[in-house]
Coordinates of N, CA and C in Angstrom, one line a residue:
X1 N 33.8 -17.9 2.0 CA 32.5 -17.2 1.8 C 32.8 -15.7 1.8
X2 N 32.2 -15.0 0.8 CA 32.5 -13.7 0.6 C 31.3 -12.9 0.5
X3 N 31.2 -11.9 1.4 CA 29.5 -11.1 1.3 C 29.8 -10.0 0.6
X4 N 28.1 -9.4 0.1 CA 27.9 -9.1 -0.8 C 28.7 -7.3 -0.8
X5 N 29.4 -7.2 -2.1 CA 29.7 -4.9 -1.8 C 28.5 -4.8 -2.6
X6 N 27.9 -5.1 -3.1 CA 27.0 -4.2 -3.5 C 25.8 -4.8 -3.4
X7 N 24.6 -4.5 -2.9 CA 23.2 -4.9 -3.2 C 22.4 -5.5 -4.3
X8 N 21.9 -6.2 -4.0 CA 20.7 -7.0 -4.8 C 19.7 -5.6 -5.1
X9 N 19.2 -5.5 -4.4 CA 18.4 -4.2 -4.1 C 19.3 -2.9 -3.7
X10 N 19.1 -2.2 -4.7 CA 20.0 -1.0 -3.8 C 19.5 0.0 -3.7
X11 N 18.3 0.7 -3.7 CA 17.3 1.7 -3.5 C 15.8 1.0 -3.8
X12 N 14.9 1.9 -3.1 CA 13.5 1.7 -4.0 C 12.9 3.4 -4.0
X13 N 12.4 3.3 -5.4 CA 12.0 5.2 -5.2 C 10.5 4.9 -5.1
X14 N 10.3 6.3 -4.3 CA 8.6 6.2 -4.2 C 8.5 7.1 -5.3
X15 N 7.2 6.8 -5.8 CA 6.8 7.6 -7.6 C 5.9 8.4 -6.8
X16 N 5.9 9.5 -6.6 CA 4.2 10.7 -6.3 C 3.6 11.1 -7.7
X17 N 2.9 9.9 -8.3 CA 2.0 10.2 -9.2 C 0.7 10.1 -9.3
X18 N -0.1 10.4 -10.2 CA -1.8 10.0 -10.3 C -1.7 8.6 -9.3
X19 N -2.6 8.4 -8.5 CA -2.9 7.9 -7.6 C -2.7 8.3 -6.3
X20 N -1.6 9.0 -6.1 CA -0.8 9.1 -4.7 C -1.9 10.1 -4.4
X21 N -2.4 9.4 -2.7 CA -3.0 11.2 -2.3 C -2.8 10.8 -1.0
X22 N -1.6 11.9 -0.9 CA -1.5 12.6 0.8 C -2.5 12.3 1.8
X23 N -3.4 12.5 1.6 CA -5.0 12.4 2.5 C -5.3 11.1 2.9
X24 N -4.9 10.1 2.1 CA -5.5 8.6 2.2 C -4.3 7.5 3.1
X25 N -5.0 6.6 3.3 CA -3.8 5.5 3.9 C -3.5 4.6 2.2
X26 N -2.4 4.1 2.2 CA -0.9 4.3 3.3 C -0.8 5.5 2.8
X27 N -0.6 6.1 2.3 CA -0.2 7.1 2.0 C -0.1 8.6 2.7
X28 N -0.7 8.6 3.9 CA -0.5 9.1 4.7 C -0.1 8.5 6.2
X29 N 0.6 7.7 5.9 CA 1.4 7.5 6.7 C 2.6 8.2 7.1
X30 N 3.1 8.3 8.6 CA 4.2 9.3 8.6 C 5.5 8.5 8.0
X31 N 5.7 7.2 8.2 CA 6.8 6.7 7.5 C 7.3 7.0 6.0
X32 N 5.9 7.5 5.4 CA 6.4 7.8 4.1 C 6.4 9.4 3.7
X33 N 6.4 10.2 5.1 CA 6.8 11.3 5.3 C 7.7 11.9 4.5
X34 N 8.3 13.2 3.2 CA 9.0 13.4 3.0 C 9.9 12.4 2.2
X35 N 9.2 10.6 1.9 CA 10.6 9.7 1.5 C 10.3 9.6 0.4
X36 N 11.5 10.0 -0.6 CA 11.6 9.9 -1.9 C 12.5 8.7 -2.3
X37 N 13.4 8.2 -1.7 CA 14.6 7.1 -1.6 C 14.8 6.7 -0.7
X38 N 14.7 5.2 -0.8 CA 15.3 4.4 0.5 C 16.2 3.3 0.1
X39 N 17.8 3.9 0.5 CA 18.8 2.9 0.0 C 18.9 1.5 1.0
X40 N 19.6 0.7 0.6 CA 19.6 -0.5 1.4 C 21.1 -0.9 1.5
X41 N 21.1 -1.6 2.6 CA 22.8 -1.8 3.0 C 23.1 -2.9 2.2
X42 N 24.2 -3.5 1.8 CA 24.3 -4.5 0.8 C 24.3 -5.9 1.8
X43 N 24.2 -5.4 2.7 CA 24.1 -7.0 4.0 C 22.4 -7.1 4.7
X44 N 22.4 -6.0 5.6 CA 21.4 -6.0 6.3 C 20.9 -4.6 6.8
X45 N 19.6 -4.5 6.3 CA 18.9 -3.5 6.3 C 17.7 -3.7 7.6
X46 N 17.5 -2.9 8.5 CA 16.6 -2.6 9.4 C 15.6 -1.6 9.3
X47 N 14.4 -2.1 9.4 CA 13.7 -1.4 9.8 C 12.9 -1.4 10.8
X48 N 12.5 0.0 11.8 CA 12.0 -0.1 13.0 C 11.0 1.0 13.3
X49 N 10.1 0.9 14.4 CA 9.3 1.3 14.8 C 7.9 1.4 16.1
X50 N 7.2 2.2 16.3 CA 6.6 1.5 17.0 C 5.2 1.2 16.1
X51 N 4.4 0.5 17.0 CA 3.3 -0.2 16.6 C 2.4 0.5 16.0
X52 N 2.0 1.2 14.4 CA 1.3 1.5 13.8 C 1.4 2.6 13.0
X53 N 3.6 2.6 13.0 CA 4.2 4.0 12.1 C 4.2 3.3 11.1
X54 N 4.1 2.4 10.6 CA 3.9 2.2 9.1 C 4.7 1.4 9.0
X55 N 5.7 0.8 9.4 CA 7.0 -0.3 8.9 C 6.4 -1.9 8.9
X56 N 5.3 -1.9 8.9 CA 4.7 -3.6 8.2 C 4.5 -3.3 6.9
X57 N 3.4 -1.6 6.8 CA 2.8 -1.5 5.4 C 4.1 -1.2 4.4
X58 N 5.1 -0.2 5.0 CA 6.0 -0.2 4.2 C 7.0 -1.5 3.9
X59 N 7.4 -2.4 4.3 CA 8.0 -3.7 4.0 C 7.0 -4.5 3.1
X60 N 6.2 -5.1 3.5 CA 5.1 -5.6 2.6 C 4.9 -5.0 1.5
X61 N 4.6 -3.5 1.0 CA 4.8 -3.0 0.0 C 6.1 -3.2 -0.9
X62 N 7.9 -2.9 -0.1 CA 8.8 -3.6 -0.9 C 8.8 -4.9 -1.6
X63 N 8.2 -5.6 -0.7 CA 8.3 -7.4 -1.1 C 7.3 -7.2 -2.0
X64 N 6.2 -6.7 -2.2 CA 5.2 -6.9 -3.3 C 5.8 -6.2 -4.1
X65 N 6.3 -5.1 -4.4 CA 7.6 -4.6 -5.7 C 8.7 -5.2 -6.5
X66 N 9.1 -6.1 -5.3 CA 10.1 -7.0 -5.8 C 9.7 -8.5 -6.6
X67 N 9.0 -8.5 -5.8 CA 7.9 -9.4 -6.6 C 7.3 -10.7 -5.9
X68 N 7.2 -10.7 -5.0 CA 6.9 -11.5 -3.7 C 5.4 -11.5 -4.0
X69 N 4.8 -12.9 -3.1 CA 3.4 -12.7 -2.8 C 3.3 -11.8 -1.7
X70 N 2.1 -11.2 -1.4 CA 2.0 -10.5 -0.6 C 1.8 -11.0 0.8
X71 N 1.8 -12.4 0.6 CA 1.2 -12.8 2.1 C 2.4 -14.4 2.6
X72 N 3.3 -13.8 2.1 CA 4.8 -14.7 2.0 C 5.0 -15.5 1.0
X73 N 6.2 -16.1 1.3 CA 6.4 -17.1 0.5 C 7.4 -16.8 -0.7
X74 N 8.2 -17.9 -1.9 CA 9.1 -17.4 -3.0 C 8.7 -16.5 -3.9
X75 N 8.9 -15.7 -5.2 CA 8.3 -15.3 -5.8 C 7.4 -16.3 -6.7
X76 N 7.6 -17.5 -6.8 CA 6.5 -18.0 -7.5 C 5.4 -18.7 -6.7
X77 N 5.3 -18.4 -5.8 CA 4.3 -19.1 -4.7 C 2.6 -17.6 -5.4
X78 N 2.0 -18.0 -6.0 CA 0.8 -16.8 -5.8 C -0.8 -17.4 -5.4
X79 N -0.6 -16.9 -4.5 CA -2.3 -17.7 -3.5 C -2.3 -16.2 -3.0
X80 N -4.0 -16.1 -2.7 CA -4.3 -15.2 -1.9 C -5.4 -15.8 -0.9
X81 N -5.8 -15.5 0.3 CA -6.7 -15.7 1.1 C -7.3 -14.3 1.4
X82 N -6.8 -13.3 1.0 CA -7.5 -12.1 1.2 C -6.9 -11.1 0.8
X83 N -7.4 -9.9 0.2 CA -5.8 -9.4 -0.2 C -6.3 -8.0 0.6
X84 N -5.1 -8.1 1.4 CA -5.6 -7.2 2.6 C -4.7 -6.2 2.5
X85 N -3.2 -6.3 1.2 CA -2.3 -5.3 0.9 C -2.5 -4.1 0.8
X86 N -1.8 -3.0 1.1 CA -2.0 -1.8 0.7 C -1.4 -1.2 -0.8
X87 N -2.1 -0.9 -1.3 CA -1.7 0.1 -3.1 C -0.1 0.3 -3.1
X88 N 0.4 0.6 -1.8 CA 2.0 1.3 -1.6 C 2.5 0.5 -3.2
X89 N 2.9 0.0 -3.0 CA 4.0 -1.0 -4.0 C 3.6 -0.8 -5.5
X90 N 2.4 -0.3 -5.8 CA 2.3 0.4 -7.2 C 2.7 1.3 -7.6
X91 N 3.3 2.5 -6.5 CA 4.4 3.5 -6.3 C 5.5 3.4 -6.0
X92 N 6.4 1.9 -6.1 CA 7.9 1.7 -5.7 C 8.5 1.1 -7.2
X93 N 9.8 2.1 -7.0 CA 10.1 1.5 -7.9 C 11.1 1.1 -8.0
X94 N 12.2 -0.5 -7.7 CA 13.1 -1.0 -7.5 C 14.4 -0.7 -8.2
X95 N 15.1 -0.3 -7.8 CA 16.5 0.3 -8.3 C 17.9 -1.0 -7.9
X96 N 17.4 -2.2 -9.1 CA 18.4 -3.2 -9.0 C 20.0 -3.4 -9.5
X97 N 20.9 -4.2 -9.0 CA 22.0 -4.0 -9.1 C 22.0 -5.1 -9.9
X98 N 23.3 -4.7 -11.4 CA 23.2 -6.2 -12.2 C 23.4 -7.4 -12.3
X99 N 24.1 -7.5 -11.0 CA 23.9 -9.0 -10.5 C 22.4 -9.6 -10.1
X100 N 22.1 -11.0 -10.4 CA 20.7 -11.2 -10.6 C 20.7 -12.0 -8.5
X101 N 19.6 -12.1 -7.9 CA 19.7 -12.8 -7.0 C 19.1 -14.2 -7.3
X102 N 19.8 -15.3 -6.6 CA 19.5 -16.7 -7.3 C 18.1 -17.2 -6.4
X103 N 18.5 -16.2 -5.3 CA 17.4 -17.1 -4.2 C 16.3 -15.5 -3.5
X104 N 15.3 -16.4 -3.2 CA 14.6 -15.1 -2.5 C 13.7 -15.8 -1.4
X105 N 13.2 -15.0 -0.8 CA 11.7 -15.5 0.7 C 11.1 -14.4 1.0
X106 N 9.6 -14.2 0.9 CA 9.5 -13.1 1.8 C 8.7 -13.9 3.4
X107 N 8.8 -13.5 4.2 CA 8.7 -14.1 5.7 C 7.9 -13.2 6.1
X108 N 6.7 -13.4 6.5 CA 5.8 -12.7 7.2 C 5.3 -13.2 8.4
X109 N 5.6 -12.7 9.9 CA 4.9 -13.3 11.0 C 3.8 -13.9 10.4
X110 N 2.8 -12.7 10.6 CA 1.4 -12.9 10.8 C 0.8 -13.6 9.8
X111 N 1.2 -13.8 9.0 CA 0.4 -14.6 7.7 C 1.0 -16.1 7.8
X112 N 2.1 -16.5 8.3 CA 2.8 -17.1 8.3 C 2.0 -19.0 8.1
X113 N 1.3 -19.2 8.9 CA -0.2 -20.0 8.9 C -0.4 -20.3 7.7
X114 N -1.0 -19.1 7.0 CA -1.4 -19.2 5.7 C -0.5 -19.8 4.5
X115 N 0.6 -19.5 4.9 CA 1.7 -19.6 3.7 C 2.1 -21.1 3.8
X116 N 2.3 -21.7 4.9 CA 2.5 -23.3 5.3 C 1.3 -24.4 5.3
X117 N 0.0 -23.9 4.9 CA -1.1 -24.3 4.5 C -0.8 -24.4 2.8
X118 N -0.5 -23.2 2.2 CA -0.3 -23.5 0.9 C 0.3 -24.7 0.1
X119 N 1.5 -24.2 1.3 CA 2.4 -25.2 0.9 C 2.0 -26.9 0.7
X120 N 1.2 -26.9 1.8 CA 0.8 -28.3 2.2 C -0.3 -28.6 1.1
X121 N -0.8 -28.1 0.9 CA -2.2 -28.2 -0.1 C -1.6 -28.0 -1.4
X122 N -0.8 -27.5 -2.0 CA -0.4 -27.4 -3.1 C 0.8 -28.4 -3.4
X123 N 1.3 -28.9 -2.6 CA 2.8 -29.7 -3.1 C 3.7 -28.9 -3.2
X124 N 3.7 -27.9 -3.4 CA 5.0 -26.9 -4.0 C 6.3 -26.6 -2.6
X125 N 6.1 -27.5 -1.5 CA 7.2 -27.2 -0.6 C 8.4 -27.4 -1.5
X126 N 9.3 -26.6 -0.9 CA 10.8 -27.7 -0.9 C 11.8 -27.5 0.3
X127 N 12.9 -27.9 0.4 CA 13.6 -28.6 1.8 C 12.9 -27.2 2.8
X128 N 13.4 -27.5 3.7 CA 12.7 -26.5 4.7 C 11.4 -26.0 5.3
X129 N 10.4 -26.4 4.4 CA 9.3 -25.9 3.9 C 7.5 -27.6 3.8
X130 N 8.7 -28.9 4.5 CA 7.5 -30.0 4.6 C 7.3 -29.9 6.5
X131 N 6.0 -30.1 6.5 CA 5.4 -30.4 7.8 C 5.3 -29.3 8.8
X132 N 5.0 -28.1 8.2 CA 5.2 -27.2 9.1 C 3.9 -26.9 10.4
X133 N 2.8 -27.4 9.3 CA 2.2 -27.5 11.0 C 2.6 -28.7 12.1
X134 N 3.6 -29.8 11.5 CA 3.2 -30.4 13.1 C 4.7 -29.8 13.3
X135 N 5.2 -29.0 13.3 CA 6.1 -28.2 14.4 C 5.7 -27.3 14.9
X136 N 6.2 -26.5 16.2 CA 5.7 -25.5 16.6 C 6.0 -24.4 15.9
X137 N 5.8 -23.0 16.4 CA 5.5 -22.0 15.2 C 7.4 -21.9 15.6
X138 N 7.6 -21.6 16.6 CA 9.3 -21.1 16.0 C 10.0 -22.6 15.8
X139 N 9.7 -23.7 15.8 CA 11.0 -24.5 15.1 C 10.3 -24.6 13.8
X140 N 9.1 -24.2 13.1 CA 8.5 -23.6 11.9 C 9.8 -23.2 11.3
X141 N 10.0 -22.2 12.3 CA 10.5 -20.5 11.6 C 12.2 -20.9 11.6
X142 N 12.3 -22.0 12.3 CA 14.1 -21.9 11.9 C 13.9 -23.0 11.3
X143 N 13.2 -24.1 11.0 CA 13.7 -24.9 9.7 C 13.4 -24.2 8.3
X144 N 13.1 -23.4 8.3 CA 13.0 -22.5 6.9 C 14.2 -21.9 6.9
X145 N 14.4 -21.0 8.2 CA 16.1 -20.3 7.9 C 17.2 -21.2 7.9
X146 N 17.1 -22.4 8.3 CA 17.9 -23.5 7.9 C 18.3 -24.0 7.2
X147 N 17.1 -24.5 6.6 CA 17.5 -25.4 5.3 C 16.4 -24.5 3.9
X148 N 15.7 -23.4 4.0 CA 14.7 -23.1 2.6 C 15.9 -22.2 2.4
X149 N 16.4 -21.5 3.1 CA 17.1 -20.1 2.8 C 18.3 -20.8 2.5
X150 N 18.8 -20.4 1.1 CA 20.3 -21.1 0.8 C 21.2 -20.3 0.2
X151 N 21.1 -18.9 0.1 CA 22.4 -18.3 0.2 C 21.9 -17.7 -1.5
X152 N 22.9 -16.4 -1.8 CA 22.9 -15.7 -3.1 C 21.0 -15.6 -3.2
X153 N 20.9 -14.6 -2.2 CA 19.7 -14.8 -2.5 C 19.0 -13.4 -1.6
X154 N 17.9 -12.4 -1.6 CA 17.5 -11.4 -1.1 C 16.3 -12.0 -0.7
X155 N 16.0 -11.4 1.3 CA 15.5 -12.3 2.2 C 14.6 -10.7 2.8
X156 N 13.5 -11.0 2.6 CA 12.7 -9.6 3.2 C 12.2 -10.8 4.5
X157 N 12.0 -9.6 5.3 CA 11.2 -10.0 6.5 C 10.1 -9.3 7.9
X158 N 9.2 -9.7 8.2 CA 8.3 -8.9 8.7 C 8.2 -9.3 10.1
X159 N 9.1 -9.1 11.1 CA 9.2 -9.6 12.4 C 9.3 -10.9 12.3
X160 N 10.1 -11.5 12.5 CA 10.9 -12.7 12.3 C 11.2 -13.3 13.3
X161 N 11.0 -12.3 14.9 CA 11.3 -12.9 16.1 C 10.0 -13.1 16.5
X162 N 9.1 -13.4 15.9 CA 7.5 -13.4 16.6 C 7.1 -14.7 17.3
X163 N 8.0 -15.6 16.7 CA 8.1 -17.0 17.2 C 9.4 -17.6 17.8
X164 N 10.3 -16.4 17.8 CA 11.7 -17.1 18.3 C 12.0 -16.5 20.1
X165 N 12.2 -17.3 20.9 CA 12.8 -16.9 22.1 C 13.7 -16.5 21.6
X166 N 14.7 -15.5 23.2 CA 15.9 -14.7 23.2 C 17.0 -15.4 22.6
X167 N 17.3 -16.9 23.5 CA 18.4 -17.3 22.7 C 18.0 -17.8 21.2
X168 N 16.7 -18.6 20.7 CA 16.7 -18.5 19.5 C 16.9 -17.2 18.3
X169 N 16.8 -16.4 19.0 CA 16.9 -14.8 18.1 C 18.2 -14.9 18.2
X170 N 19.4 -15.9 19.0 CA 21.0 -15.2 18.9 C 21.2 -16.2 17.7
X171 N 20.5 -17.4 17.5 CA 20.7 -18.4 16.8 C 20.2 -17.6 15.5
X172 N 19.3 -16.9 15.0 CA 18.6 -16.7 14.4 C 20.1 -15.8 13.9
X173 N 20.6 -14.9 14.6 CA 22.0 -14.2 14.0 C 22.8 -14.6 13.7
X174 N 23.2 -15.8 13.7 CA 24.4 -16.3 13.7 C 24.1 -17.2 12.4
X175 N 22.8 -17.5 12.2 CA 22.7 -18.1 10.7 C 21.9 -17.2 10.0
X176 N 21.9 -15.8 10.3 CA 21.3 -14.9 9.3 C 22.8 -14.6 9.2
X177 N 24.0 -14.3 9.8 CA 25.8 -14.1 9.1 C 26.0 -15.2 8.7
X178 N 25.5 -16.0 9.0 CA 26.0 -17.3 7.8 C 25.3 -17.1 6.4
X179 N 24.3 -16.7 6.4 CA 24.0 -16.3 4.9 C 24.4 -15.3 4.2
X180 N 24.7 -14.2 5.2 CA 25.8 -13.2 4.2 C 26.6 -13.6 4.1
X181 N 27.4 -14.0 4.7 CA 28.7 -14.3 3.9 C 28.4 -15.5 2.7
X182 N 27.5 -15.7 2.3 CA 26.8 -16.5 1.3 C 26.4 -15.8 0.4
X183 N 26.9 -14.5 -0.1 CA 26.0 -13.6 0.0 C 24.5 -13.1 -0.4
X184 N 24.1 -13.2 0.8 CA 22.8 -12.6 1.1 C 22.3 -11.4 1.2
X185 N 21.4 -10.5 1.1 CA 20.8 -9.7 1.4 C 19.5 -9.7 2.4
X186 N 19.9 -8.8 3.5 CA 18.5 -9.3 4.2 C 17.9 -7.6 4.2
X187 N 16.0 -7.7 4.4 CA 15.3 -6.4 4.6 C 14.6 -6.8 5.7
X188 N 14.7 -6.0 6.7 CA 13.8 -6.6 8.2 C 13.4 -6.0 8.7
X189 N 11.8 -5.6 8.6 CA 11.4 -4.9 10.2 C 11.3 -5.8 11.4
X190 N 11.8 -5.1 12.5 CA 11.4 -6.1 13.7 C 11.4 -5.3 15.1
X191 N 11.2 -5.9 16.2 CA 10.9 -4.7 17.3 C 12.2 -5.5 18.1
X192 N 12.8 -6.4 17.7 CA 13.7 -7.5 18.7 C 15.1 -6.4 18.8
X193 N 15.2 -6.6 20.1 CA 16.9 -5.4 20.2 C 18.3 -5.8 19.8
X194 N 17.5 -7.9 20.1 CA 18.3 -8.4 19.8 C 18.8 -8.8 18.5
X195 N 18.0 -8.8 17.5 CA 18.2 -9.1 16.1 C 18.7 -7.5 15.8
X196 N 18.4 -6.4 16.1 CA 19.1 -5.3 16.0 C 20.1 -4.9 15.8
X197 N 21.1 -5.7 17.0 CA 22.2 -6.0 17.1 C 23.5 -6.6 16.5
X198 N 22.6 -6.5 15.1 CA 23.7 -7.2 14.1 C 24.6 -6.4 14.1
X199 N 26.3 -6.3 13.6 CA 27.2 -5.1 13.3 C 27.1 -5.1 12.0
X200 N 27.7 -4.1 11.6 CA 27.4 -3.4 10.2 C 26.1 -3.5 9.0
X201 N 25.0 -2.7 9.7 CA 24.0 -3.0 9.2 C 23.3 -1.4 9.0
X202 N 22.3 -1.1 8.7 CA 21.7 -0.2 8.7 C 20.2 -0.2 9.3
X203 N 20.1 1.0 10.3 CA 19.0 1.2 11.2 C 18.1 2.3 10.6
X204 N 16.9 1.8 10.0 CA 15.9 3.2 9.5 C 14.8 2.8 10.5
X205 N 14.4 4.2 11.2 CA 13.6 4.0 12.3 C 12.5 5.0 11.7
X206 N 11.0 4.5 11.8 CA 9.9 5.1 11.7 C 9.6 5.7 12.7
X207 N 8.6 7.4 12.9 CA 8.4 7.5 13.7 C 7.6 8.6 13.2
X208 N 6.8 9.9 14.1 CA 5.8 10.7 13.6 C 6.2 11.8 12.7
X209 N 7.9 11.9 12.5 CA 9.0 12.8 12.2 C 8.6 11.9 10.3
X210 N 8.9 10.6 9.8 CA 9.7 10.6 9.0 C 10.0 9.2 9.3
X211 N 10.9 8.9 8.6 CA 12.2 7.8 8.6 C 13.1 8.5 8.3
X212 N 14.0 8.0 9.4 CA 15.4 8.4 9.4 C 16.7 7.1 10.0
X213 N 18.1 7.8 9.3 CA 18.8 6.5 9.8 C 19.6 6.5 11.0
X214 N 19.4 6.1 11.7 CA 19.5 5.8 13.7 C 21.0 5.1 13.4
X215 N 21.5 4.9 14.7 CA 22.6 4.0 15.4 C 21.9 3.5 16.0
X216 N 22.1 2.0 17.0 CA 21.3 0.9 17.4 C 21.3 1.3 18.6
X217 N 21.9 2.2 19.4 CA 22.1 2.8 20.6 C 20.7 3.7 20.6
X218 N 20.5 4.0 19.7 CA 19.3 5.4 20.0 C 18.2 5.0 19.8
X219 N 18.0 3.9 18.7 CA 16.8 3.2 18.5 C 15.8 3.3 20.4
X220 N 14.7 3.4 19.8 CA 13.6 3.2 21.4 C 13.6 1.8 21.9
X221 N 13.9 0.8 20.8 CA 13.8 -0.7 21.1 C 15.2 -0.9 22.4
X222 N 16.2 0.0 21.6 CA 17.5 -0.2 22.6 C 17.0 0.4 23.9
X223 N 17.1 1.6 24.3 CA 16.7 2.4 25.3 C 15.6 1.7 26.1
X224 N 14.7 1.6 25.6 CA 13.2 1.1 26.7 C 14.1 -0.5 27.1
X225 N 14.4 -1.3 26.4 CA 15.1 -2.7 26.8 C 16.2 -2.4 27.7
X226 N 17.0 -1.5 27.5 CA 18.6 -1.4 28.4 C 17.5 -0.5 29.5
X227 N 16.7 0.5 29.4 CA 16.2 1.1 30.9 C 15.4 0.3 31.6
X228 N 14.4 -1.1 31.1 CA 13.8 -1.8 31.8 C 14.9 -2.6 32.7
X229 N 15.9 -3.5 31.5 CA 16.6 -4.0 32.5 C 17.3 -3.6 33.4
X230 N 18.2 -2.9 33.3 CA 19.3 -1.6 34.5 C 18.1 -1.3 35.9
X231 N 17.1 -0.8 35.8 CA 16.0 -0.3 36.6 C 14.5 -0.8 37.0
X232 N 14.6 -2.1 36.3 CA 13.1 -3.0 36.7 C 12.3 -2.5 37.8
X233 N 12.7 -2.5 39.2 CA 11.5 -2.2 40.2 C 11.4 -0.8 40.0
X234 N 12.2 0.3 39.5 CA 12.2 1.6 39.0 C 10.3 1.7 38.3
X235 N 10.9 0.6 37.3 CA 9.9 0.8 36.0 C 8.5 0.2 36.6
X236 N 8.6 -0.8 36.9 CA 7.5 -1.4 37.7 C 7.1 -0.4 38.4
X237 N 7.6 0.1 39.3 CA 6.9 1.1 40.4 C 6.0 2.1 40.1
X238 N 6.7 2.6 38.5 CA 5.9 3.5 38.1 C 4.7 3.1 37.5
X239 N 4.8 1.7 36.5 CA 3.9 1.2 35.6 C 2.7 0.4 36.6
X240 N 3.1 0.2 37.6 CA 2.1 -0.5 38.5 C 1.5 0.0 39.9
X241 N 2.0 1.7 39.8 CA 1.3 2.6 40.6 C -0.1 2.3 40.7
X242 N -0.9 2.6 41.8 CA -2.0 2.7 41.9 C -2.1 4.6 41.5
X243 N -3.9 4.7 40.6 CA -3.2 5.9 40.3 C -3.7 7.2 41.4

């Protein structure tokens, strides 16, 4: 198995044209602070943040550029139940590399429901992708990275640990390297320290600054996780003060 040197995806540019207004959402969001280019690692790309800098709208806007439904699924899956997307992605514009990718998924927690309804109502599953409601929501989520996800193929994802316990999230790494060296491309927001923790990957961290690209050490997901654990009754003490 040989992983990928160069990207499926290797940049996406934001366009600031007729439409764009500073003033409005997304568009004034701080993630897309200053961002004219966002390159992508040829393995695994990270994206992070806290709760409401922008790294869902901005992910979901790549997958809708690349050509994804907006609310998961392959690129030819198109259902909507609502279209709750933001404009972003009519200002991206994908900077592809000439190799074609054979396989794709976009994986969204929260819609995730919806997209396994489709499936079932429509017939259009395949391996991976039959009986997903009578499993629970994370053995859901790893029979799709098991058997739907099959390698040479570019894998966006929108919190991916939403259904996986700790050790499922080490399982979740160890067959998310099994697909690079397949080679794969993966795009991931996620808040897990542990899916983080991939080596050689790239860390873009949202925050009220911008996006910028972090080491896994500095990330807040690292720090708040390594200072809860190291100092628990510390943290407790303070968070369960009377005030």
């Amino acid at each position: 198995m040989t992983a990928l040197t160069r990207p499926y995806w290797i940049e996406a540019r934001f366009e600031r044209r007729e439409g764009w207004d500073d003033g409005a959402y997304p568009f004034n969001l701080p993630v897309l602070k200053a961002l004219e280019t966002l390159a992508f690692h040829p393995r695994v790309t990270f994206i992070v943040g806290e709760n409401g800098s922008g790294k869902s709208t901005l992910v979901e806007a790549l997958a809708v550029a690349w050509g994804f439904n907006a609310e998961g699924g392959s690129r030819d899956h198109q259902y909507s139940t609502r279209a709750s997307h933001s404009a972003l992605h009519r200002f991206v514009r994908p900077v592809r590399a000439p190799i074609k990718a054979l396989d794709g998924y976009f994986l969204r927690a929260e819609s995730f429901f919806t997209t396994a309804s489709y499936l079932e109502a429509s017939g259009t599953s395949r391996a991976g992708q039959h009986g997903l409601h009578e499993q629970s929501h994370g053995e859901s989520f790893f029979n799709l990275f098991d058997n739907r996800f099959g390698g040479n193929g570019l894998y966006i994802m929108d919190e991916p640990e939403a259904a996986l316990s700790p050790s499922r999230q080490l399982s979740f790494l160890a067959r998310m390297h099994e697909l690079v060296g397949r080679q794969s491309q993966f795009i991931i927001a996620t808040h897990s320290p542990i899916i983080l923790g991939y080596p050689d990957a790239w860390i873009y961290q949202a925050s009220a600054h911008g996006l910028e690209r972090v080491e896994y050490e500095d990330t807040e997901h690292y720090q708040v996780t390594r200072g809860f654990l190291n100092r628990r009754e510390t943290y407790l003490d303070v968070l369960l003060a009377d005030d």
